[in-house]
């Protein structure tokens, strides 16, 4: 890694930008994806140039947000297994754009980056956003077997780092020495994510009474988030607090089932599914409590955004959540 550092210093002396390539399977509205533009915005772009390659196009994506953050984005269409046939294209992109650092996110992109690394000497940084036991077998074993073929591994929480250490099939050596493992907890731009007054009448438009207590979440509607449990908890709260209202910001494969569950409960008037929102700050600003029922997490970005907007969090102790919020024993929790 020393030679790479020397090379970077020479580039600075020559006035050349350090070129960083982000590799990620898709650019949906997940936490890992959102970190790419957020981190680019806090870099000095007179010294850094950012590129992003992704491989699976989703309707609700953040491509425009990456481009607004100064990142050049390119799609190479491919499925999971098809990524193994994209090694040549990615390598050619790296060589033609004179990329200095590859930064891969999540297992499939990590496997691809390590495969490319067999043919070039560009340093590889990999960020792990989740615990390994939650990946399917193919992702798990591909990640585990190839894991040592990189330079730096970043874990977004201590629990993720522990998972990486416990699941490494061999001692995690990088190509030219000891691979470095670092814990860098997820964060958000606290200057941007601030609670705001809802002056646009959004609350009234949603049918939420002005004095109602609003409990909400921002999430992709997938099984990991256990939104059926979220709705169950909401219905129990309504038994004690019938004037409470519940807001779900997001969308996904579980939306139809969640809508059916709410409709069958007979309490649909107290639930508000507002869909995917590019700007979640006005919705976080309506919330009195942020409720998360995830089965597993790395360190969820949406929850951190809520915290930055001064929304109290009630959450399952999944992944790194317990590292950033205070936990109380059940006997100390009282619901009035």
Coordinates of C-alpha atoms in Angstrom, one line a residue, residues 126-317:
X126 CA -14.5 -3.0 0.1
X127 CA -17.3 -1.7 2.4
X128 CA -19.4 -4.3 4.1
X129 CA -22.9 -3.1 5.0
X130 CA -24.3 -6.1 6.7
X131 CA -23.5 -9.2 8.7
X132 CA -22.5 -12.2 6.6
X133 CA -25.0 -14.7 8.1
X134 CA -27.8 -12.8 6.3
X135 CA -26.5 -13.3 2.8
X136 CA -27.8 -16.1 0.6
X137 CA -25.4 -19.1 0.2
X138 CA -24.0 -18.0 -3.2
X139 CA -23.3 -14.4 -2.0
X140 CA -21.9 -15.7 1.3
X141 CA -19.5 -18.2 -0.2
X142 CA -18.4 -16.0 -3.1
X143 CA -17.6 -13.2 -0.6
X144 CA -15.9 -15.5 1.8
X145 CA -13.7 -17.3 -0.6
X146 CA -12.5 -14.2 -2.4
X147 CA -12.3 -11.9 0.6
X148 CA -8.6 -11.8 1.1
X149 CA -8.0 -10.5 -2.4
X150 CA -8.4 -6.8 -1.5
X151 CA -6.4 -4.1 0.3
X152 CA -8.8 -2.6 2.9
X153 CA -12.1 -3.9 4.3
X154 CA -14.4 -1.3 6.0
X155 CA -17.2 -2.4 8.3
X156 CA -20.1 0.0 9.0
X157 CA -20.5 -1.2 12.6
X158 CA -18.6 -3.2 15.2
X159 CA -21.1 -6.1 14.8
X160 CA -20.4 -6.2 11.0
X161 CA -16.7 -6.2 11.7
X162 CA -17.1 -9.1 14.1
X163 CA -19.1 -11.0 11.5
X164 CA -16.3 -10.4 9.0
X165 CA -13.7 -11.8 11.4
X166 CA -15.7 -14.8 12.4
X167 CA -16.5 -15.8 8.8
X168 CA -13.2 -15.3 7.1
X169 CA -12.3 -18.7 5.7
X170 CA -8.6 -17.9 5.9
X171 CA -6.6 -15.2 7.8
X172 CA -7.6 -12.1 5.8
X173 CA -4.3 -11.3 4.0
X174 CA -4.3 -8.8 1.2
X175 CA -2.3 -9.3 -1.9
X176 CA 1.0 -7.8 -0.7
X177 CA 0.7 -8.1 3.1
X178 CA -1.8 -7.9 5.9
X179 CA -5.2 -6.7 4.8
X180 CA -6.5 -3.9 6.9
X181 CA -9.9 -4.1 8.6
X182 CA -11.4 -0.8 9.7
X183 CA -14.6 0.1 11.4
X184 CA -16.1 3.3 10.1
X185 CA -19.7 3.7 11.4
X186 CA -22.2 5.0 9.0
X187 CA -23.1 8.7 9.3
X188 CA -25.2 11.3 7.6
X189 CA -24.8 15.0 6.8
X190 CA -26.2 16.6 9.9
X191 CA -26.2 20.0 8.3
X192 CA -28.6 18.7 5.7
X193 CA -30.8 16.5 7.8
X194 CA -32.4 19.0 10.2
X195 CA -36.0 19.0 11.4
X196 CA -38.0 21.7 9.6
X197 CA -41.4 23.3 10.1
X198 CA -44.1 21.8 8.0
X199 CA -45.3 25.0 6.4
X200 CA -46.6 23.4 3.1
X201 CA -49.7 21.8 4.7
X202 CA -48.3 18.3 4.0
X203 CA -49.7 16.9 7.2
X204 CA -53.2 18.0 6.4
X205 CA -52.9 16.7 2.8
X206 CA -52.0 13.3 4.2
X207 CA -55.1 13.4 6.4
X208 CA -53.1 13.5 9.6
X209 CA -54.7 15.6 12.3
X210 CA -52.5 18.5 13.5
X211 CA -52.3 17.3 17.1
X212 CA -51.8 13.6 16.3
X213 CA -48.8 11.6 17.4
X214 CA -47.0 10.4 14.2
X215 CA -44.9 7.2 14.3
X216 CA -43.1 6.5 11.1
X217 CA -40.3 4.7 9.2
X218 CA -38.4 5.2 5.9
X219 CA -37.6 1.9 4.4
X220 CA -37.5 -0.4 1.4
X221 CA -40.4 -2.7 1.7
X222 CA -38.6 -6.0 1.9
X223 CA -38.6 -9.0 4.3
X224 CA -35.5 -7.7 6.2
X225 CA -37.5 -4.8 7.6
X226 CA -40.3 -7.0 8.9
X227 CA -43.0 -4.4 8.2
X228 CA -45.8 -6.9 9.0
X229 CA -44.4 -6.8 12.5
X230 CA -44.2 -3.0 12.3
X231 CA -47.9 -2.9 11.5
X232 CA -48.7 -5.3 14.3
X233 CA -46.9 -3.0 16.8
X234 CA -48.8 -0.1 15.4
X235 CA -52.1 -1.8 15.9
X236 CA -51.2 -2.6 19.5
X237 CA -50.3 1.1 20.0
X238 CA -53.7 2.1 18.6
X239 CA -55.4 0.0 21.3
X240 CA -53.8 2.3 23.9
X241 CA -53.5 5.5 21.8
X242 CA -56.4 5.5 19.3
X243 CA -55.4 9.0 18.0
X244 CA -51.9 7.9 16.8
X245 CA -51.1 7.9 13.1
X246 CA -48.5 5.8 11.2
X247 CA -46.5 6.8 8.2
X248 CA -44.5 4.5 6.0
X249 CA -42.2 6.2 3.5
X250 CA -40.9 3.8 0.8
X251 CA -41.9 1.0 -1.5
X252 CA -40.9 -2.5 -2.5
X253 CA -42.0 -6.1 -3.0
X254 CA -43.9 -6.3 0.3
X255 CA -46.1 -3.3 -0.3
X256 CA -49.2 -5.2 -1.5
X257 CA -49.1 -7.5 1.5
X258 CA -48.7 -4.6 3.9
X259 CA -51.6 -2.8 2.4
X260 CA -53.7 -5.9 2.7
X261 CA -52.8 -6.3 6.4
X262 CA -53.7 -2.7 7.1
X263 CA -57.0 -2.9 5.2
X264 CA -58.0 -6.1 7.1
X265 CA -57.2 -4.4 10.4
X266 CA -60.0 -1.9 9.9
X267 CA -57.6 0.9 10.9
X268 CA -56.6 2.1 7.4
X269 CA -57.5 5.7 8.2
X270 CA -54.6 5.8 10.7
X271 CA -52.0 4.5 8.2
X272 CA -50.3 6.6 5.5
X273 CA -48.2 4.9 2.8
X274 CA -46.6 7.9 1.0
X275 CA -44.4 5.9 -1.4
X276 CA -40.8 6.6 -2.4
X277 CA -39.7 10.2 -1.7
X278 CA -36.5 11.7 -3.1
X279 CA -36.6 14.2 -0.2
X280 CA -37.5 12.5 3.1
X281 CA -36.8 15.5 5.4
X282 CA -40.3 16.9 5.3
X283 CA -41.7 13.5 6.2
X284 CA -39.1 12.9 9.0
X285 CA -40.1 16.4 10.3
X286 CA -43.7 15.2 10.7
X287 CA -42.6 12.2 12.9
X288 CA -42.7 12.1 16.7
X289 CA -41.2 8.6 16.9
X290 CA -39.2 6.6 14.4
X291 CA -40.0 2.9 14.7
X292 CA -37.8 0.2 13.3
X293 CA -38.6 -3.5 13.4
X294 CA -35.7 -4.9 11.3
X295 CA -34.6 -8.5 11.7
X296 CA -31.0 -7.6 10.7
X297 CA -29.1 -4.5 9.8
X298 CA -25.6 -3.1 9.3
X299 CA -26.2 0.4 10.5
X300 CA -29.3 1.9 8.8
X301 CA -28.9 5.2 7.1
X302 CA -32.6 6.2 7.3
X303 CA -32.6 5.7 11.1
X304 CA -29.5 8.0 11.3
X305 CA -31.2 10.6 9.2
X306 CA -34.2 10.5 11.6
X307 CA -31.9 10.9 14.5
X308 CA -30.2 13.9 12.8
X309 CA -33.7 15.4 12.5
X310 CA -34.2 14.9 16.2
X311 CA -36.8 12.1 15.9
X312 CA -36.6 9.7 18.9
X313 CA -35.9 6.1 17.8
X314 CA -37.6 2.9 19.0
X315 CA -35.9 -0.1 17.3
X316 CA -35.0 -3.7 17.5
X317 CA -31.4 -4.3 18.5

